[in-house]
Amino acid sequence: MSRIFFFFAACLLVACHPPARMPRQTSASNSLVNDGKLWASLFQQRAAEYRALCQQAFNIARLRVDQASALMTLRPMAVVTDIDETILDNSPYAVHQALLGMDYTASSWKEWTSKAAADTLQGSLTFFRYAASKGMEVFYITNRDETERTSTLANLRRFNFPFADDQHLIMRADISSKETRRSRVAATHDIVLLLGDNLADFSQLFDKKTEAERMLNERISAEEFGNRFIILPNSTYGGWEDAFFLYNLKLTPAQKDSLIRSALKGF
């Protein structure tokens, strides 16, 4: 009888005091990077706050267009905009990759853009139609590859974005910096407004800079935000992520996780 008693007592102790949970193992499928992209995409797809931030940006942009259109200029006026996460929502791509345990790859990205299936961001289509109605030409300066031109135009034309043509769609040719392409537009037009989700969409001050340089140059450019620069929210990817990982494309998921853990502040 005593042996039976001690057996059940041991079982009760195990049930009441389960073993400590093992630390979560890092792998390509459950890395902090992929978890973060899923969470950021959830915010982008489902949060009314995200939509409100986009709408706020385009409301301010509309005010700046009104101010500029009241001025007399000798040259045509232009609005320059990025495409991805500025007017088109690519969060389905981020979700697809994260659930596969993968980050961005050029081949998977082109597979996504070839579908011309990205939806619009809240307020984007209404704003650009309004800008066009005020006499503004719209130039789409994107770092999508030239091979994506046809599908990109198809995506823009699907929603009837103004100036969705070869003349106004300026793709990446050889370098990611947009400065030369912006200068090309500025040679013939007065650029009254620039819109983007990445600071490099506005100025070469942010082209492949360190985190410290980006922070410093943001302070230097502070007066431009909400005036000539209109920035859209993007917590999924961008120059901030590239700078954090030191522009090292060879980092493994485990190495990225280690960097994230070492940088985050807790209590």
mmCIF file of C-alpha atoms in Angstrom:
data_model
loop_
_atom_site.group_PDB
_atom_site.id
_atom_site.type_symbol
_atom_site.label_atom_id
_atom_site.label_comp_id
_atom_site.label_asym_id
_atom_site.label_seq_id
_atom_site.Cartn_x
_atom_site.Cartn_y
_atom_site.Cartn_z
ATOM 1 C CA MET A 1 0.000 0.000 0.000
ATOM 2 C CA SER A 2 2.809 2.412 0.893
ATOM 3 C CA ARG A 3 4.447 1.941 -2.517
ATOM 4 C CA ILE A 4 1.181 2.789 -4.256
ATOM 5 C CA PHE A 5 0.759 5.871 -2.056
ATOM 6 C CA PHE A 6 4.240 7.187 -2.852
ATOM 7 C CA PHE A 7 3.716 6.533 -6.577
ATOM 8 C CA PHE A 8 0.556 8.689 -6.693
ATOM 9 C CA ALA A 9 2.199 11.334 -4.529
ATOM 10 C CA ALA A 10 5.063 11.576 -7.008
ATOM 11 C CA CYS A 11 2.614 11.924 -9.897
ATOM 12 C CA LEU A 12 0.818 14.754 -8.102
ATOM 13 C CA LEU A 13 4.081 16.600 -7.523
ATOM 14 C CA VAL A 14 4.979 16.383 -11.192
ATOM 15 C CA ALA A 15 1.503 17.584 -12.219
ATOM 16 C CA CYS A 16 1.603 20.509 -9.804
ATOM 17 C CA HIS A 17 5.155 21.473 -10.651
ATOM 18 C CA PRO A 18 5.695 21.007 -14.396
ATOM 19 C CA PRO A 19 9.247 21.306 -15.641
ATOM 20 C CA ALA A 20 10.459 24.786 -16.544
ATOM 21 C CA ARG A 21 9.829 25.774 -20.157
ATOM 22 C CA MET A 22 12.855 25.395 -22.361
ATOM 23 C CA PRO A 23 14.197 28.596 -23.942
ATOM 24 C CA ARG A 24 12.788 29.180 -27.371
ATOM 25 C CA GLN A 25 15.127 27.907 -30.048
ATOM 26 C CA THR A 26 15.961 30.236 -32.917
ATOM 27 C CA SER A 27 15.457 28.929 -36.424
ATOM 28 C CA ALA A 28 14.688 30.381 -39.810
ATOM 29 C CA SER A 29 10.994 29.696 -39.261
ATOM 30 C CA ASN A 30 10.614 31.294 -35.829
ATOM 31 C CA SER A 31 13.237 34.055 -35.839
ATOM 32 C CA LEU A 32 12.520 37.423 -34.282
ATOM 33 C CA VAL A 33 12.802 38.932 -37.758
ATOM 34 C CA ASN A 34 10.010 36.795 -39.191
ATOM 35 C CA ASP A 35 7.872 37.161 -36.059
ATOM 36 C CA GLY A 36 8.357 40.919 -36.286
ATOM 37 C CA LYS A 37 7.349 41.068 -39.913
ATOM 38 C CA LEU A 38 4.166 39.129 -39.158
ATOM 39 C CA TRP A 39 3.298 41.471 -36.284
ATOM 40 C CA ALA A 40 4.077 44.551 -38.385
ATOM 41 C CA SER A 41 1.960 43.175 -41.225
ATOM 42 C CA LEU A 42 -0.917 42.509 -38.833
ATOM 43 C CA PHE A 43 -0.762 46.164 -37.798
ATOM 44 C CA GLN A 44 -0.616 47.271 -41.428
ATOM 45 C CA GLN A 45 -3.554 45.106 -42.468
ATOM 46 C CA ARG A 46 -5.884 45.326 -39.475
ATOM 47 C CA ALA A 47 -5.184 48.422 -37.371
ATOM 48 C CA ALA A 48 -7.406 51.454 -37.794
ATOM 49 C CA GLU A 49 -4.474 53.397 -36.330
ATOM 50 C CA TYR A 50 -2.331 52.479 -39.336
ATOM 51 C CA ARG A 51 -5.038 53.675 -41.717
ATOM 52 C CA ALA A 52 -5.342 56.874 -39.708
ATOM 53 C CA LEU A 53 -1.603 57.515 -39.957
ATOM 54 C CA CYS A 54 -1.759 57.113 -43.732
ATOM 55 C CA GLN A 55 -4.806 59.345 -43.973
ATOM 56 C CA GLN A 56 -3.105 61.959 -41.787
ATOM 57 C CA ALA A 57 -0.092 61.992 -44.120
ATOM 58 C CA PHE A 58 -2.244 62.456 -47.218
ATOM 59 C CA ASN A 59 -4.384 65.125 -45.514
ATOM 60 C CA ILE A 60 -1.218 67.132 -44.848
ATOM 61 C CA ALA A 61 -0.032 66.490 -48.401
ATOM 62 C CA ARG A 62 -3.308 67.886 -49.716
ATOM 63 C CA LEU A 63 -2.789 71.100 -47.731
ATOM 64 C CA ARG A 64 0.705 71.475 -49.179
ATOM 65 C CA VAL A 65 -0.627 70.964 -52.711
ATOM 66 C CA ASP A 66 -3.235 73.676 -52.097
ATOM 67 C CA GLN A 67 -0.523 76.063 -50.921
ATOM 68 C CA ALA A 68 1.736 75.309 -53.876
ATOM 69 C CA SER A 69 -1.018 75.537 -56.479
ATOM 70 C CA ALA A 70 -1.788 79.092 -55.321
ATOM 71 C CA LEU A 71 1.709 80.192 -56.324
ATOM 72 C CA MET A 72 2.736 81.447 -59.747
ATOM 73 C CA THR A 73 5.564 79.446 -61.333
ATOM 74 C CA LEU A 74 7.222 79.467 -64.730
ATOM 75 C CA ARG A 75 7.717 75.698 -64.797
ATOM 76 C CA PRO A 76 5.237 72.875 -64.301
ATOM 77 C CA MET A 77 4.812 71.636 -60.733
ATOM 78 C CA ALA A 78 5.391 68.047 -59.744
ATOM 79 C CA VAL A 79 4.766 65.669 -56.880
ATOM 80 C CA VAL A 80 7.360 62.908 -56.554
ATOM 81 C CA THR A 81 6.379 59.711 -54.810
ATOM 82 C CA ASP A 82 7.693 56.288 -53.943
ATOM 83 C CA ILE A 83 5.397 53.309 -54.641
ATOM 84 C CA ASP A 84 5.826 50.454 -52.176
ATOM 85 C CA GLU A 85 4.321 51.144 -48.734
ATOM 86 C CA THR A 86 3.706 54.707 -49.899
ATOM 87 C CA ILE A 87 0.807 54.148 -52.276
ATOM 88 C CA LEU A 88 0.692 50.335 -52.628
ATOM 89 C CA ASP A 89 0.387 47.790 -49.796
ATOM 90 C CA ASN A 90 2.763 44.826 -50.068
ATOM 91 C CA SER A 91 2.052 43.321 -46.655
ATOM 92 C CA PRO A 92 0.690 40.085 -48.237
ATOM 93 C CA TYR A 93 4.180 39.470 -49.588
ATOM 94 C CA ALA A 94 5.762 39.993 -46.156
ATOM 95 C CA VAL A 95 3.245 37.584 -44.604
ATOM 96 C CA HIS A 96 3.837 34.964 -47.292
ATOM 97 C CA GLN A 97 7.600 35.055 -46.796
ATOM 98 C CA ALA A 98 7.491 35.098 -42.995
ATOM 99 C CA LEU A 99 5.192 32.078 -42.841
ATOM 100 C CA LEU A 100 7.702 30.230 -45.013
ATOM 101 C CA GLY A 101 10.461 31.212 -42.576
ATOM 102 C CA MET A 102 12.036 33.460 -45.191
ATOM 103 C CA ASP A 103 12.872 37.116 -45.605
ATOM 104 C CA TYR A 104 12.961 39.116 -48.849
ATOM 105 C CA THR A 105 14.425 37.497 -51.948
ATOM 106 C CA ALA A 106 14.572 39.084 -55.381
ATOM 107 C CA SER A 107 12.905 36.115 -57.073
ATOM 108 C CA SER A 108 9.975 35.874 -54.637
ATOM 109 C CA TRP A 109 9.488 39.660 -54.740
ATOM 110 C CA LYS A 110 9.238 39.632 -58.535
ATOM 111 C CA GLU A 111 6.825 36.723 -58.328
ATOM 112 C CA TRP A 112 4.634 38.919 -56.096
ATOM 113 C CA THR A 113 4.876 42.105 -58.181
ATOM 114 C CA SER A 114 4.169 40.175 -61.380
ATOM 115 C CA LYS A 115 0.648 39.595 -60.051
ATOM 116 C CA ALA A 116 -0.038 43.370 -59.989
ATOM 117 C CA ALA A 117 -2.218 42.567 -56.973
ATOM 118 C CA ALA A 118 -1.081 45.095 -54.350
ATOM 119 C CA ASP A 119 -3.933 47.140 -52.902
ATOM 120 C CA THR A 120 -3.798 50.886 -52.260
ATOM 121 C CA LEU A 121 -2.915 52.537 -48.968
ATOM 122 C CA GLN A 122 -5.663 54.456 -47.221
ATOM 123 C CA GLY A 123 -6.009 57.896 -48.807
ATOM 124 C CA SER A 124 -3.360 57.450 -51.486
ATOM 125 C CA LEU A 125 -5.541 57.230 -54.583
ATOM 126 C CA THR A 126 -7.764 60.117 -53.502
ATOM 127 C CA PHE A 127 -4.746 62.317 -52.837
ATOM 128 C CA PHE A 128 -2.959 61.704 -56.135
ATOM 129 C CA ARG A 129 -6.122 62.268 -58.106
ATOM 130 C CA TYR A 130 -6.577 65.516 -56.200
ATOM 131 C CA ALA A 131 -2.976 66.604 -56.873
ATOM 132 C CA ALA A 132 -3.475 65.935 -60.582
ATOM 133 C CA SER A 133 -6.687 67.983 -60.539
ATOM 134 C CA LYS A 134 -4.653 70.889 -59.173
ATOM 135 C CA GLY A 135 -2.284 70.784 -62.119
ATOM 136 C CA MET A 136 0.453 68.706 -60.487
ATOM 137 C CA GLU A 137 2.290 66.092 -62.511
ATOM 138 C CA VAL A 138 2.983 62.910 -60.549
ATOM 139 C CA PHE A 139 6.296 61.089 -60.930
ATOM 140 C CA TYR A 140 6.648 57.608 -59.462
ATOM 141 C CA ILE A 141 10.291 57.027 -58.516
ATOM 142 C CA THR A 142 10.679 53.450 -57.343
ATOM 143 C CA ASN A 143 13.493 51.029 -56.634
ATOM 144 C CA ARG A 144 11.610 48.274 -58.349
ATOM 145 C CA ASP A 145 13.718 46.776 -61.119
ATOM 146 C CA GLU A 146 13.194 47.760 -64.746
ATOM 147 C CA THR A 147 11.997 44.203 -65.407
ATOM 148 C CA GLU A 148 9.001 44.993 -63.189
ATOM 149 C CA ARG A 149 7.832 47.962 -65.259
ATOM 150 C CA THR A 150 4.947 46.240 -67.040
ATOM 151 C CA SER A 151 3.449 44.710 -63.892
ATOM 152 C CA THR A 152 3.973 47.928 -61.925
ATOM 153 C CA LEU A 153 2.126 49.968 -64.530
ATOM 154 C CA ALA A 154 -0.621 47.353 -64.544
ATOM 155 C CA ASN A 155 -0.982 47.662 -60.780
ATOM 156 C CA LEU A 156 -1.158 51.460 -60.924
ATOM 157 C CA ARG A 157 -3.583 51.421 -63.844
ATOM 158 C CA ARG A 158 -5.775 48.891 -62.076
ATOM 159 C CA PHE A 159 -6.768 51.744 -59.743
ATOM 160 C CA ASN A 160 -6.491 54.527 -62.329
ATOM 161 C CA PHE A 161 -3.634 56.387 -60.659
ATOM 162 C CA PRO A 162 -2.896 59.591 -62.605
ATOM 163 C CA PHE A 163 0.163 59.751 -64.877
ATOM 164 C CA ALA A 164 0.590 55.973 -64.793
ATOM 165 C CA ASP A 165 2.707 55.864 -67.939
ATOM 166 C CA ASP A 166 6.279 55.172 -68.990
ATOM 167 C CA GLN A 167 7.269 58.841 -68.859
ATOM 168 C CA HIS A 168 6.254 59.247 -65.222
ATOM 169 C CA LEU A 169 7.287 55.826 -63.895
ATOM 170 C CA ILE A 170 11.017 55.928 -63.145
ATOM 171 C CA MET A 171 12.484 52.581 -62.163
ATOM 172 C CA ARG A 172 15.849 51.675 -60.657
ATOM 173 C CA ALA A 173 18.475 51.284 -63.339
ATOM 174 C CA ASP A 174 21.804 50.585 -61.652
ATOM 175 C CA ILE A 175 21.958 52.148 -58.181
ATOM 176 C CA SER A 176 19.398 52.308 -55.396
ATOM 177 C CA SER A 177 19.948 56.010 -54.643
ATOM 178 C CA LYS A 178 17.103 58.078 -56.035
ATOM 179 C CA GLU A 179 19.033 61.361 -56.053
ATOM 180 C CA THR A 180 19.919 61.307 -59.757
ATOM 181 C CA ARG A 181 16.351 60.450 -60.712
ATOM 182 C CA ARG A 182 14.945 63.210 -58.502
ATOM 183 C CA SER A 183 17.409 65.655 -60.078
ATOM 184 C CA ARG A 184 16.213 64.620 -63.514
ATOM 185 C CA VAL A 185 12.655 65.576 -62.611
ATOM 186 C CA ALA A 186 13.835 68.784 -60.920
ATOM 187 C CA ALA A 187 15.570 69.847 -64.126
ATOM 188 C CA THR A 188 12.198 70.357 -65.836
ATOM 189 C CA HIS A 189 9.705 70.723 -62.970
ATOM 190 C CA ASP A 190 9.320 72.446 -59.627
ATOM 191 C CA ILE A 191 9.033 69.585 -57.121
ATOM 192 C CA VAL A 192 6.610 70.861 -54.520
ATOM 193 C CA LEU A 193 6.263 67.645 -52.533
ATOM 194 C CA LEU A 194 7.964 64.292 -52.007
ATOM 195 C CA LEU A 195 6.214 61.280 -50.471
ATOM 196 C CA GLY A 196 7.779 58.062 -49.220
ATOM 197 C CA ASP A 197 8.076 55.520 -46.425
ATOM 198 C CA ASN A 198 11.872 55.563 -46.376
ATOM 199 C CA LEU A 199 14.018 58.605 -45.600
ATOM 200 C CA ALA A 200 16.084 57.884 -48.706
ATOM 201 C CA ASP A 201 12.935 58.714 -50.706
ATOM 202 C CA PHE A 202 13.557 62.360 -49.784
ATOM 203 C CA SER A 203 17.263 63.095 -49.737
ATOM 204 C CA GLN A 204 20.679 61.596 -50.404
ATOM 205 C CA LEU A 205 21.464 62.469 -46.785
ATOM 206 C CA PHE A 206 19.907 59.095 -45.993
ATOM 207 C CA ASP A 207 21.497 56.957 -48.709
ATOM 208 C CA LYS A 208 23.163 53.947 -47.027
ATOM 209 C CA LYS A 209 24.044 55.783 -43.844
ATOM 210 C CA THR A 210 24.660 54.351 -40.397
ATOM 211 C CA GLU A 211 21.997 54.533 -37.711
ATOM 212 C CA ALA A 212 23.821 57.428 -36.054
ATOM 213 C CA GLU A 213 24.083 59.333 -39.343
ATOM 214 C CA ARG A 214 20.405 58.731 -40.088
ATOM 215 C CA MET A 215 19.422 60.076 -36.668
ATOM 216 C CA LEU A 216 21.624 63.155 -37.114
ATOM 217 C CA ASN A 217 20.343 63.869 -40.614
ATOM 218 C CA GLU A 218 16.746 63.451 -39.451
ATOM 219 C CA ARG A 219 17.358 66.258 -36.957
ATOM 220 C CA ILE A 220 18.981 68.381 -39.667
ATOM 221 C CA SER A 221 15.945 67.832 -41.920
ATOM 222 C CA ALA A 222 13.331 68.186 -39.169
ATOM 223 C CA GLU A 223 11.636 71.258 -40.657
ATOM 224 C CA GLU A 224 10.986 69.459 -43.936
ATOM 225 C CA PHE A 225 8.748 66.741 -42.485
ATOM 226 C CA GLY A 226 5.112 67.677 -42.883
ATOM 227 C CA ASN A 227 6.137 70.478 -45.230
ATOM 228 C CA ARG A 228 8.019 69.304 -48.303
ATOM 229 C CA PHE A 229 8.541 65.721 -47.090
ATOM 230 C CA ILE A 230 5.506 63.542 -46.319
ATOM 231 C CA ILE A 231 6.423 60.227 -44.720
ATOM 232 C CA LEU A 232 4.219 57.134 -44.518
ATOM 233 C CA PRO A 233 4.563 54.499 -41.752
ATOM 234 C CA ASN A 234 6.428 51.271 -42.499
ATOM 235 C CA SER A 235 7.612 49.066 -39.644
ATOM 236 C CA THR A 236 8.080 46.000 -41.865
ATOM 237 C CA TYR A 237 11.237 46.942 -43.775
ATOM 238 C CA GLY A 238 13.248 49.857 -45.093
ATOM 239 C CA GLY A 239 16.442 51.818 -44.662
ATOM 240 C CA TRP A 240 16.104 51.658 -40.882
ATOM 241 C CA GLU A 241 16.307 47.854 -41.016
ATOM 242 C CA ASP A 242 19.236 47.888 -43.458
ATOM 243 C CA ALA A 243 21.147 50.326 -41.247
ATOM 244 C CA PHE A 244 20.445 48.283 -38.125
ATOM 245 C CA PHE A 245 21.902 45.167 -39.777
ATOM 246 C CA LEU A 246 24.856 47.235 -41.047
ATOM 247 C CA TYR A 247 23.894 46.570 -44.670
ATOM 248 C CA ASN A 248 25.176 43.020 -44.264
ATOM 249 C CA LEU A 249 23.108 40.790 -46.536
ATOM 250 C CA LYS A 250 24.900 37.665 -45.349
ATOM 251 C CA LEU A 251 23.648 37.681 -41.759
ATOM 252 C CA THR A 252 21.875 34.477 -40.741
ATOM 253 C CA PRO A 253 18.528 34.550 -38.892
ATOM 254 C CA ALA A 254 20.359 33.598 -35.689
ATOM 255 C CA GLN A 255 22.813 36.464 -36.123
ATOM 256 C CA LYS A 256 19.979 38.913 -36.758
ATOM 257 C CA ASP A 257 18.170 37.670 -33.664
ATOM 258 C CA SER A 258 21.306 38.148 -31.604
ATOM 259 C CA LEU A 259 21.674 41.739 -32.809
ATOM 260 C CA ILE A 260 18.028 42.489 -32.049
ATOM 261 C CA ARG A 261 18.238 41.053 -28.539
ATOM 262 C CA SER A 262 21.399 43.030 -27.800
ATOM 263 C CA ALA A 263 19.872 46.307 -28.993
ATOM 264 C CA LEU A 264 16.384 46.274 -27.483
ATOM 265 C CA LYS A 265 15.736 48.090 -24.223
ATOM 266 C CA GLY A 266 13.760 46.365 -21.540
ATOM 267 C CA PHE A 267 13.367 46.704 -17.815
#
